[in-house]
PDB file of C-alpha atoms in Angstrom:
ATOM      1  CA  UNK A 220     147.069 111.578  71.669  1.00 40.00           C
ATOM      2  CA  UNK A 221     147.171 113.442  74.593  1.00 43.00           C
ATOM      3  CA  UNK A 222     143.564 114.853  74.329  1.00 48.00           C
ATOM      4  CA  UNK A 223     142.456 111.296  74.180  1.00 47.00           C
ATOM      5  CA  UNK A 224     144.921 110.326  77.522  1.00 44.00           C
ATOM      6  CA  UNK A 225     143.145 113.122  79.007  1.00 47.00           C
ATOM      7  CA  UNK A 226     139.679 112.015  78.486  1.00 49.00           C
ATOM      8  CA  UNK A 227     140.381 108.385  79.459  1.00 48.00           C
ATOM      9  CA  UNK A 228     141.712 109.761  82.641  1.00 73.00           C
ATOM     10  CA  UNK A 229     138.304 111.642  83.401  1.00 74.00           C
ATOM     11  CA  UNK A 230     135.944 109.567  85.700  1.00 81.00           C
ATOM     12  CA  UNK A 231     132.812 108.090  84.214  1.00 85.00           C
ATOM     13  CA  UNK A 232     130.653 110.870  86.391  1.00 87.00           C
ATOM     14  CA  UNK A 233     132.114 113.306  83.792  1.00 89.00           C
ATOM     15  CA  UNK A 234     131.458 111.515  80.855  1.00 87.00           C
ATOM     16  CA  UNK A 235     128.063 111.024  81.987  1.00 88.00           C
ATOM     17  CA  UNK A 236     127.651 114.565  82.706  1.00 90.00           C
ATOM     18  CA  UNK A 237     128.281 115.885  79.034  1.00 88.00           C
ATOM     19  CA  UNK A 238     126.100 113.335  77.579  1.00 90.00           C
ATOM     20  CA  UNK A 239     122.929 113.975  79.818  1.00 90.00           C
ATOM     21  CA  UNK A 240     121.341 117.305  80.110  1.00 92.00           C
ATOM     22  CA  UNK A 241     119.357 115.944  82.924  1.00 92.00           C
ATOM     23  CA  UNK A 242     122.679 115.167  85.118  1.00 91.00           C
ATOM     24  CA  UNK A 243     124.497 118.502  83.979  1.00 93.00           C
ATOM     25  CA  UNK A 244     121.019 120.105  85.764  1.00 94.00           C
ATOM     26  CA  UNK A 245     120.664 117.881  88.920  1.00 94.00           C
ATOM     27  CA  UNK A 246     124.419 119.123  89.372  1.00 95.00           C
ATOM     28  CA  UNK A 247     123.721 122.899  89.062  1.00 95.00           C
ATOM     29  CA  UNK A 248     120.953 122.498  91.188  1.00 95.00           C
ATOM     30  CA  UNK A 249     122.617 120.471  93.800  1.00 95.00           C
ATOM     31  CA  UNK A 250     125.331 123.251  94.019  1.00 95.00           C
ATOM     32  CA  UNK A 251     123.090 126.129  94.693  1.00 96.00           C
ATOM     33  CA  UNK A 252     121.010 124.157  97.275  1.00 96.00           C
ATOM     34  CA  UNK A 253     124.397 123.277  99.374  1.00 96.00           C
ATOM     35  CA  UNK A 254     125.202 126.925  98.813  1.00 96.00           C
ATOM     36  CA  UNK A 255     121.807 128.410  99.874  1.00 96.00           C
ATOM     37  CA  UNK A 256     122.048 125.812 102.872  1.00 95.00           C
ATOM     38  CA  UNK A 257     125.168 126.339 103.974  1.00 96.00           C
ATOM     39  CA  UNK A 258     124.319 130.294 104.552  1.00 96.00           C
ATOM     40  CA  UNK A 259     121.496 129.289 106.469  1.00 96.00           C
ATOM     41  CA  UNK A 260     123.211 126.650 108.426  1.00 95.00           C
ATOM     42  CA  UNK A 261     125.683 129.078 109.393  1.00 96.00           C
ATOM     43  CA  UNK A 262     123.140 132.070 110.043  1.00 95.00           C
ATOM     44  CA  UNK A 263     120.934 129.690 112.108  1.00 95.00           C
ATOM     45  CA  UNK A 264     123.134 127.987 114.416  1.00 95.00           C
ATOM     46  CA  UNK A 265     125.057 131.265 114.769  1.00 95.00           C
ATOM     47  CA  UNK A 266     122.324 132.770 116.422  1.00 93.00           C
ATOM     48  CA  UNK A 267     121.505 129.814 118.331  1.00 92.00           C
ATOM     49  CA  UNK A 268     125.251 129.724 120.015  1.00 91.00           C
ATOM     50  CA  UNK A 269     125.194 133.455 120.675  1.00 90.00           C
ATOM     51  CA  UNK A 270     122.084 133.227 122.382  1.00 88.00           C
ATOM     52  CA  UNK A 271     122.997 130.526 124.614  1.00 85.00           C
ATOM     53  CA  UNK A 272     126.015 131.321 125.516  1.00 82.00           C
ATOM     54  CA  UNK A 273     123.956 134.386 127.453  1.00 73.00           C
ATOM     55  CA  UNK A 274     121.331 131.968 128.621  1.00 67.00           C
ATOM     56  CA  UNK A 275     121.940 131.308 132.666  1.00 62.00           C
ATOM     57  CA  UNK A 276     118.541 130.170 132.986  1.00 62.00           C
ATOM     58  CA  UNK A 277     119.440 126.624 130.906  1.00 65.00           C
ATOM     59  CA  UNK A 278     120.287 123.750 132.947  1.00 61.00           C
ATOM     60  CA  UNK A 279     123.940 123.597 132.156  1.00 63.00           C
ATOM     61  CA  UNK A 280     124.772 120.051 130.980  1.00 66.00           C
ATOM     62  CA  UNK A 281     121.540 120.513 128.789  1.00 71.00           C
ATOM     63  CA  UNK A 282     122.387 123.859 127.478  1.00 78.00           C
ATOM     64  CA  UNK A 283     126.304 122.416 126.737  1.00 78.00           C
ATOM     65  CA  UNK A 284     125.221 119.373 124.742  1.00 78.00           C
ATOM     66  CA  UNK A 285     122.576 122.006 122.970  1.00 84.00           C
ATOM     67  CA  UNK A 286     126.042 124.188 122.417  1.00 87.00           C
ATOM     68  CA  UNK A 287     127.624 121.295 121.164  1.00 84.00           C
ATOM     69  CA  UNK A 288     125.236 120.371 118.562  1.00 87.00           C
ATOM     70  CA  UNK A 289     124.887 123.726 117.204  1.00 91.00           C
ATOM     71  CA  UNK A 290     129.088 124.135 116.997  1.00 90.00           C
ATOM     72  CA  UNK A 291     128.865 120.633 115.118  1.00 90.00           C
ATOM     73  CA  UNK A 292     126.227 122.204 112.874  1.00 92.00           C
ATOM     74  CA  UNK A 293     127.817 125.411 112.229  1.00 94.00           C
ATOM     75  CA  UNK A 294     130.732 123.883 111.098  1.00 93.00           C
ATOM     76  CA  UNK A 295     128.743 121.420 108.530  1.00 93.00           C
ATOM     77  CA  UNK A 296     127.552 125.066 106.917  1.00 94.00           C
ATOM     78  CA  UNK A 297     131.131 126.730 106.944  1.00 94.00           C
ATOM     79  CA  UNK A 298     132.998 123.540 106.017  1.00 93.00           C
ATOM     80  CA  UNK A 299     131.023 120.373 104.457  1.00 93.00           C
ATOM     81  CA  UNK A 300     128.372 121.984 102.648  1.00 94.00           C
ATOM     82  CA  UNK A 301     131.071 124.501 100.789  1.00 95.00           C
ATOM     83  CA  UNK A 302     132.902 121.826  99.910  1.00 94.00           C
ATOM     84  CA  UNK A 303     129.798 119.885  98.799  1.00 94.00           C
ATOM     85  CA  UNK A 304     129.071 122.676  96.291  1.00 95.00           C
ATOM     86  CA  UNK A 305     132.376 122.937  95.235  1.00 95.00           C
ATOM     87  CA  UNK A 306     132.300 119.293  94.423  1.00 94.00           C
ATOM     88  CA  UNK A 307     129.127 119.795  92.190  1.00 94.00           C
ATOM     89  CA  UNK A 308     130.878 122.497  90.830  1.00 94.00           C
ATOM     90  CA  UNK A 309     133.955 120.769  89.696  1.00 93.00           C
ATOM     91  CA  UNK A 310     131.987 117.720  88.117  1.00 92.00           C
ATOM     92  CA  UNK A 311     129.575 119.843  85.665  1.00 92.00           C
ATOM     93  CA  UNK A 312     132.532 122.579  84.847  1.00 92.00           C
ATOM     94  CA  UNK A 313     134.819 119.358  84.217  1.00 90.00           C
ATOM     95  CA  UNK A 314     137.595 120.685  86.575  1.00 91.00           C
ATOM     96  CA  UNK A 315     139.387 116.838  87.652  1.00 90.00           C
ATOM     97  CA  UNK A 316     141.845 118.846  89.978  1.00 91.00           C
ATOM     98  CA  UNK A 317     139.196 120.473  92.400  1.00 92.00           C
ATOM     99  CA  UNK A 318     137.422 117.201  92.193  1.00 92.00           C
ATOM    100  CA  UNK A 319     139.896 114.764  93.104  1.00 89.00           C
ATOM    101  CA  UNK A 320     140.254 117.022  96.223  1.00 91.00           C
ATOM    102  CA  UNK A 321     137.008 117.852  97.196  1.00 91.00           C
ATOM    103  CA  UNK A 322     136.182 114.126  96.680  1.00 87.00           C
ATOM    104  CA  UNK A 323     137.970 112.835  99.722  1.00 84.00           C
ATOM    105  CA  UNK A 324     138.092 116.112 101.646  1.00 89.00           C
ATOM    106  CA  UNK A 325     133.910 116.225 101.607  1.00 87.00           C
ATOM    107  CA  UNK A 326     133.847 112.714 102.587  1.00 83.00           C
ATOM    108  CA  UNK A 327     136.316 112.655 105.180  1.00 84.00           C
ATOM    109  CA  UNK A 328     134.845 116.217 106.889  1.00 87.00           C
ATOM    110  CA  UNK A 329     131.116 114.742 106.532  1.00 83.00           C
ATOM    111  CA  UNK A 330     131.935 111.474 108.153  1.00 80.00           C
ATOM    112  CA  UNK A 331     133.311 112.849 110.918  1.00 81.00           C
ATOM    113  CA  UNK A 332     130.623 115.909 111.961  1.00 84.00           C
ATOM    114  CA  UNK A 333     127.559 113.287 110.893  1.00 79.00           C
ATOM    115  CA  UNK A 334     129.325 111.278 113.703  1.00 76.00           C
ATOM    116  CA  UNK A 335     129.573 114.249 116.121  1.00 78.00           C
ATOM    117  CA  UNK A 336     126.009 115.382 116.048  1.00 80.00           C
ATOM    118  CA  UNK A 337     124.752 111.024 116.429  1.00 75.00           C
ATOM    119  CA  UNK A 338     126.865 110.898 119.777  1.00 75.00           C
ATOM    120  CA  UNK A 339     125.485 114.529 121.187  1.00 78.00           C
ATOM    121  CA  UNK A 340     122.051 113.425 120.562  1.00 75.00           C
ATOM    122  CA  UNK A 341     122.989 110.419 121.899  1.00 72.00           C
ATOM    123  CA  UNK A 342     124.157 112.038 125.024  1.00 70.00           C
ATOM    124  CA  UNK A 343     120.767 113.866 124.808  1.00 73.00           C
ATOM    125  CA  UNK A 344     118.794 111.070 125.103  1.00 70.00           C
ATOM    126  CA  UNK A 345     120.700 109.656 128.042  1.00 68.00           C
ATOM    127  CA  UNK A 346     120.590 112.848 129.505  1.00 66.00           C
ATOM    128  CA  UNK A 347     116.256 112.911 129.145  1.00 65.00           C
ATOM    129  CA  UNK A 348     116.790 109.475 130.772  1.00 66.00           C
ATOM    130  CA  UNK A 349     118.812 110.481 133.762  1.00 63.00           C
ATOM    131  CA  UNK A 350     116.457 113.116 134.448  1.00 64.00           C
ATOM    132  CA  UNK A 351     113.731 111.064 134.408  1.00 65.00           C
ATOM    133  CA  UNK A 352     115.525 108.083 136.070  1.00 61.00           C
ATOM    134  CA  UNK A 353     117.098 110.623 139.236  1.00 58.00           C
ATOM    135  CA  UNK A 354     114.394 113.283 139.669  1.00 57.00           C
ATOM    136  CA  UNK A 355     115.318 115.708 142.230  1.00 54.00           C
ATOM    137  CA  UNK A 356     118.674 114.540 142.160  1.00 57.00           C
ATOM    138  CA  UNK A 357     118.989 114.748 138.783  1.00 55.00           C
ATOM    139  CA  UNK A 358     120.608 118.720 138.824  1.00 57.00           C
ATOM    140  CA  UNK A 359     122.872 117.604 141.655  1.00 52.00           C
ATOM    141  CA  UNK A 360     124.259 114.288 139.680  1.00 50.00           C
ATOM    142  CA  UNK A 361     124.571 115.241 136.130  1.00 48.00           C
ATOM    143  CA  UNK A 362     126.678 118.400 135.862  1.00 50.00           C
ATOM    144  CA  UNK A 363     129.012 119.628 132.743  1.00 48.00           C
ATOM    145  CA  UNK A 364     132.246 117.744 133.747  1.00 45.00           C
ATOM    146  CA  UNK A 365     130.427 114.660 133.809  1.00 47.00           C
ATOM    147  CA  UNK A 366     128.725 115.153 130.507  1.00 45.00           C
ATOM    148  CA  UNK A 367     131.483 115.833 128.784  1.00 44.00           C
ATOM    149  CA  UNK A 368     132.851 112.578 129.742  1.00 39.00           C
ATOM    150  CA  UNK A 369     129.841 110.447 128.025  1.00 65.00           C
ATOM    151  CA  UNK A 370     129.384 106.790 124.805  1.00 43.00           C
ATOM    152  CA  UNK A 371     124.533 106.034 118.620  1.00 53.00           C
ATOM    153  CA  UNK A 372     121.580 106.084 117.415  1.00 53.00           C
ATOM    154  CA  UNK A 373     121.033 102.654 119.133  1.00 50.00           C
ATOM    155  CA  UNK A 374     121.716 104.053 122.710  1.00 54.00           C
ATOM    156  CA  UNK A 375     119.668 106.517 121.610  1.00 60.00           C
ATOM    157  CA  UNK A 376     116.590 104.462 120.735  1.00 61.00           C
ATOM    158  CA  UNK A 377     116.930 102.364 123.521  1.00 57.00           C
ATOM    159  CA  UNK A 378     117.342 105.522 126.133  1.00 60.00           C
ATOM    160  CA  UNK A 379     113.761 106.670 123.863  1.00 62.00           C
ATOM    161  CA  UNK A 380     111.780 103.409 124.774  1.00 65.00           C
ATOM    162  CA  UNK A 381     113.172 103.627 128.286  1.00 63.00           C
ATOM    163  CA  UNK A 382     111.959 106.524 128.505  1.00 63.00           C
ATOM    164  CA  UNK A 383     108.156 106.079 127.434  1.00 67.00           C
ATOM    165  CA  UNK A 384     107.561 102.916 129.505  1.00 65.00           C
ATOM    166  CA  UNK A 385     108.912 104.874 132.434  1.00 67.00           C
ATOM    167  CA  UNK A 386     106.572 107.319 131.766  1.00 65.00           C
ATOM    168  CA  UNK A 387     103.741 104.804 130.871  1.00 70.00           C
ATOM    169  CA  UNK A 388     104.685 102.944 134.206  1.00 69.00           C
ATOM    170  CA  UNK A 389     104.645 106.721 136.541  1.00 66.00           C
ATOM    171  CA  UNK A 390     101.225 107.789 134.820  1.00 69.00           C
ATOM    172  CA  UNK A 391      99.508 104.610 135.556  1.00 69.00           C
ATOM    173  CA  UNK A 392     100.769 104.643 138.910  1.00 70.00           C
ATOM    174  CA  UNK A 393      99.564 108.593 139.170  1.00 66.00           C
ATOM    175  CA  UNK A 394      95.953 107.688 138.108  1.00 67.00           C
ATOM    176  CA  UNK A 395      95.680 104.686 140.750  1.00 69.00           C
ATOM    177  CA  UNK A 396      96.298 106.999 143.350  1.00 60.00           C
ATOM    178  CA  UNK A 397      94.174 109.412 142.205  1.00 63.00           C
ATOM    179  CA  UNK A 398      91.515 106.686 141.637  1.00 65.00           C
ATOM    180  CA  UNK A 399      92.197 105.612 145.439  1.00 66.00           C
ATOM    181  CA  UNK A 400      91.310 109.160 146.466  1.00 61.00           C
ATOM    182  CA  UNK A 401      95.009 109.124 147.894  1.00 53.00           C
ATOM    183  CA  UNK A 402      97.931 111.705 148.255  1.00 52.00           C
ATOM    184  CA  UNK A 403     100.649 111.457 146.456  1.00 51.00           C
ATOM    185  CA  UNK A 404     103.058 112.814 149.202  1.00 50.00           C
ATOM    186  CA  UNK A 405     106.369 112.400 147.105  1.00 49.00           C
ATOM    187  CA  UNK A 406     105.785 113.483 143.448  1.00 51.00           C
ATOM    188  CA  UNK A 407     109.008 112.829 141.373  1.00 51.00           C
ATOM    189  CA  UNK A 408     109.115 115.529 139.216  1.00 52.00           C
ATOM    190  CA  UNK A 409     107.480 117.741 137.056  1.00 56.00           C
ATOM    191  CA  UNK A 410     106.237 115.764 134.437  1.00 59.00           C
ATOM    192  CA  UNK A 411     104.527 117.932 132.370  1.00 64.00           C
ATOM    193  CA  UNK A 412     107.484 119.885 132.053  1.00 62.00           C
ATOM    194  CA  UNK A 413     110.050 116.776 131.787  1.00 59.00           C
ATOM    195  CA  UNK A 414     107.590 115.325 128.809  1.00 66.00           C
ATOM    196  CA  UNK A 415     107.942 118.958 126.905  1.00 67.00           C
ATOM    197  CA  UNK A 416     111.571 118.693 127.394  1.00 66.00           C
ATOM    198  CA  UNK A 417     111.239 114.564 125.972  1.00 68.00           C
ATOM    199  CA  UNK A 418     109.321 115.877 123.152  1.00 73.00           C
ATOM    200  CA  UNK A 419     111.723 118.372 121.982  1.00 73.00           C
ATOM    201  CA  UNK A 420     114.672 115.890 122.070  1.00 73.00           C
ATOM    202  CA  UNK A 421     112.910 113.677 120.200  1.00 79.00           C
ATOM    203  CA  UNK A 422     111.984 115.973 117.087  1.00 83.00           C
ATOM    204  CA  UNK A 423     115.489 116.720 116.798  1.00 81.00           C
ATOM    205  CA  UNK A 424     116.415 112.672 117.009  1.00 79.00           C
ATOM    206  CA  UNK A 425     113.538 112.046 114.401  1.00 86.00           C
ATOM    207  CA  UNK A 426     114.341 114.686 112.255  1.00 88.00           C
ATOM    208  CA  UNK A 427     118.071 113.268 112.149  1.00 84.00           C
ATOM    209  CA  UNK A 428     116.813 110.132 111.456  1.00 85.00           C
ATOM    210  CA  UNK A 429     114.321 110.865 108.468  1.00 90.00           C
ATOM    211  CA  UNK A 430     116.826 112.931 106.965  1.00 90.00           C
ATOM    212  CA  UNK A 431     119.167 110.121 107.048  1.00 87.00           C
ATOM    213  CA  UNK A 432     117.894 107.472 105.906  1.00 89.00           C
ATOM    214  CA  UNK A 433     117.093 108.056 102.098  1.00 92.00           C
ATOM    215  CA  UNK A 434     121.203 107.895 102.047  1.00 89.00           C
ATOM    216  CA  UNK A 435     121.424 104.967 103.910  1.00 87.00           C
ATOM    217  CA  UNK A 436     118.897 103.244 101.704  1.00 90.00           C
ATOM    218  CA  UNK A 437     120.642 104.444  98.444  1.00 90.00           C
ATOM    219  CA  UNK A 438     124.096 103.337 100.139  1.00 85.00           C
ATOM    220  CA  UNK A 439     122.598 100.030 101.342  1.00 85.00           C
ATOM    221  CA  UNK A 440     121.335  99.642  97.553  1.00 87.00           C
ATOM    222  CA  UNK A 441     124.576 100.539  95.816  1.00 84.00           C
ATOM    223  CA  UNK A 442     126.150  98.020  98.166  1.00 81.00           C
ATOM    224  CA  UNK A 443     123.857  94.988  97.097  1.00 84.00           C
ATOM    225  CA  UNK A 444     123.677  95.710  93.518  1.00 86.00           C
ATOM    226  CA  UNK A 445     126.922  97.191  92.861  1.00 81.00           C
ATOM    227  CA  UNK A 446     125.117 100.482  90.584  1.00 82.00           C
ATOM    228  CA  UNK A 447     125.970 103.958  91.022  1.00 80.00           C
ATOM    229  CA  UNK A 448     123.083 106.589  91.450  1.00 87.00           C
ATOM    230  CA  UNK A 449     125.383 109.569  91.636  1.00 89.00           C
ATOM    231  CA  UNK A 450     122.132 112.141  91.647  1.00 91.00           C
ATOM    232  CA  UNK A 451     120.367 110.157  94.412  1.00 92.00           C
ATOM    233  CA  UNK A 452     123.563 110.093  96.352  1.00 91.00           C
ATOM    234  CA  UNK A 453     123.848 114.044  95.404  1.00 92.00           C
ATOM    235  CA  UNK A 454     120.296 114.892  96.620  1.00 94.00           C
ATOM    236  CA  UNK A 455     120.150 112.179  99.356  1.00 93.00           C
ATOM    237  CA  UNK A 456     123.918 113.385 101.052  1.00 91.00           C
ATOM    238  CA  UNK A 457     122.701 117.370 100.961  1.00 93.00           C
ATOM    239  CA  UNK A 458     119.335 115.772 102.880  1.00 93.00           C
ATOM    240  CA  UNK A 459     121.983 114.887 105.763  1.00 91.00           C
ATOM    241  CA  UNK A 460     122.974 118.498 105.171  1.00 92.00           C
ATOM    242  CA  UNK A 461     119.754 119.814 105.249  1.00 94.00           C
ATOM    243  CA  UNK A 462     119.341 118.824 108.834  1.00 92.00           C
ATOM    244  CA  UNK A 463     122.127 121.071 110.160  1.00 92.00           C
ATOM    245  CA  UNK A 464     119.623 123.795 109.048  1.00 94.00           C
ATOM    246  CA  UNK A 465     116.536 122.435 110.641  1.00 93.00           C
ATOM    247  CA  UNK A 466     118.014 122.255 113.779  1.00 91.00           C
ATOM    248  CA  UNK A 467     118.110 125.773 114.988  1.00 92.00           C
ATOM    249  CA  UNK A 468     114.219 125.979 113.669  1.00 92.00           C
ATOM    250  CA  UNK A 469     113.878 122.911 116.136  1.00 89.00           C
ATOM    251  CA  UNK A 470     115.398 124.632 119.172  1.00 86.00           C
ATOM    252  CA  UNK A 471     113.864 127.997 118.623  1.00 88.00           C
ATOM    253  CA  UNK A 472     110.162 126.182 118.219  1.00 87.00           C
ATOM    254  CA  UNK A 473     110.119 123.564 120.872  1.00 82.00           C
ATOM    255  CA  UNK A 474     112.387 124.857 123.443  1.00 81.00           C
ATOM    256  CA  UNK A 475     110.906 127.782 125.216  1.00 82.00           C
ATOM    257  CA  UNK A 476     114.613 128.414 126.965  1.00 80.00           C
ATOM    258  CA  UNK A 477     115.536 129.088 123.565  1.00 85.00           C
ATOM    259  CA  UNK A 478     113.523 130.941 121.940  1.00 87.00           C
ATOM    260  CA  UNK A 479     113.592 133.533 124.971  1.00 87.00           C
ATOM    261  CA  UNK A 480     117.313 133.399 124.582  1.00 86.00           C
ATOM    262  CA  UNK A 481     117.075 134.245 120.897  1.00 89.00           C
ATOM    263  CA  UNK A 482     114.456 137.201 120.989  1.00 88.00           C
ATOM    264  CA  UNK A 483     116.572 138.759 124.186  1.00 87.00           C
ATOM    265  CA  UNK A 484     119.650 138.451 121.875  1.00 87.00           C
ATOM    266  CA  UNK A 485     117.918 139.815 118.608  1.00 88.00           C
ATOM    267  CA  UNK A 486     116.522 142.619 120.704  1.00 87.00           C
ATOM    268  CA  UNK A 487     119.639 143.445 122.187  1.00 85.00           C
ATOM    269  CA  UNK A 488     121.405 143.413 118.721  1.00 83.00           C
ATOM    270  CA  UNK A 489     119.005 145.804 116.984  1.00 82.00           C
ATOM    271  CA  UNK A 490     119.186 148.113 120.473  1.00 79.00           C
ATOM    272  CA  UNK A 491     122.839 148.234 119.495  1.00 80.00           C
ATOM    273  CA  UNK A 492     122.093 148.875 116.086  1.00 78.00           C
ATOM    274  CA  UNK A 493     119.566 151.846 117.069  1.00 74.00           C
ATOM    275  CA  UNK A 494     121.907 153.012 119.190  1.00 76.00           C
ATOM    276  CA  UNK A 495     125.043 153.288 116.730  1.00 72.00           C
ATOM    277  CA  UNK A 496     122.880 155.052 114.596  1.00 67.00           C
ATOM    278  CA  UNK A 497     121.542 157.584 116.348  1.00 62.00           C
ATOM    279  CA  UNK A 498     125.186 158.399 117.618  1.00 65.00           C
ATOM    280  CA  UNK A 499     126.189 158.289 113.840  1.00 56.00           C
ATOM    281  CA  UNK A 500     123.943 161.056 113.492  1.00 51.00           C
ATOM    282  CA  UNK A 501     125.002 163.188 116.642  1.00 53.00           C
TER     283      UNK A 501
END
């Protein structure tokens, strides 16, 4: 009697999970991805807030909200994606306990770093828009106090279009005065620079966004129809994971700041490393 209280008392996931070998294996496989993700999550943005923290050559309300973002990250590989695999875990083990915890917990800690990383790359955007809006007086406007005071993806988007018919509006207003065969006493900025630095905000707000929204769309679905996809929402969820990883690979490949950062702070680690070894020796 009590074996059969105890199976009533098991959620339907677990049921389902003994009776299909293909939903016992998209569990397994779901908990080493969030575990091989996690390490590189942490490894990644690790490096990336080690080697900024030396960087002095960084704007620094741009290299703060760059900080920020990698912090949020770094604690989406030590904290949600852990607990994500531990939540695979306990379904195909059948372990209720560790899954009535992790349940909430996983939830609760993804909800609120997802929402951390949409507002600092929603302060990113509005950042690219004040430099482009201020110019020159950008560096003397926007310092760290102020950012840190900052109110995503909406703002975002809208900063985004601001931005390119800005920059549609200056480049058309560059090649008339070049057509003219006049001077252009007062240029604004550097735009070839400024578009770079556009550019590499918005592969990190695209990339969010892609990896996004196959949950949305499974959430949007489950909402309407009112049927549970437990292995999208598996696969789809450790996609919003799998951005804290790509990040750092962002940063280091379209943001020349930071990849000199990184190299100076990998060569000065393995200099340390020589170093300690050769004394070792002594």
């Amino acid at each position: 009697m009590a074996n059969n209280n105890s199976v009533a008392t098991r959620p339907p996931l677990f049921l389902l999970v003994k009776s299909s070998p293909h939903v016992f294996n998209s569990f397994v496989a779901l908990s080493v991805l969030n575990i091989i993700l996690s390490i590189s999550a942490t490894l990644g943005n690790t490096l990336i807030f080690i080697a900024l923290r030396r960087e002095s050559c960084f704007h620094p309300p741009s290299r703060l909200l760059i900080l920020n973002l990698a912090i949020t990250d770094l604690c989406v590989g030590l904290i949600s994606q852990p607990l994500a695999a531990l939540h695979s875990i306990s379904i195909f083990t059948d372990r209720l306990p560790i899954y009535q915890f992790t349940v909430e917990v996983t939830y609760i800690t993804s909800a609120v770093l997802s929402g951390v990383s949409l507002f600092i790359l929603t302060f990113i955007s509005v950042d690219r828009l004040l430099a482009l809006s201020l110019g020159m007086r950008y560096r003397q406007t926007v310092t760290a106090p102020r950012v840190r005071i900052f109110t995503c993806v909406i703002i975002s988007t809208f900063c985004y279009a601001k931005i390119c018919h800005t920059l549609c509006a200056q480049q058309a207003k560059i090649q008339n005065v070049l057509n003219q065969g006049l001077e252009n006493k007062n240029p604004p900025m550097n735009m070839a620079r400024y578009k770079k630095t556009v550019s590499s905000a918005l592969w990190v707000h695209l990339t969010l966004l892609i990896c996004y929204l196959p949950y949305s769309i499974v959430s949007g679905l489950k909402a309407v129809t009112g049927n549970v996809w437990p292995v999208a929402e598996g696969f789809t969820a450790t996609l919003i994971f799998f951005n804290s990883s790509l990040n750092p690979v962002l940063y280091y490949w379209r943001i020349r700041e930071v990849r000199h950062a990184v190299k100076k702070t990998i060569r000065q680690y393995r200099y340390r490393s020589e170093q300690t070894s050769d004394t070792g020796l002594e």
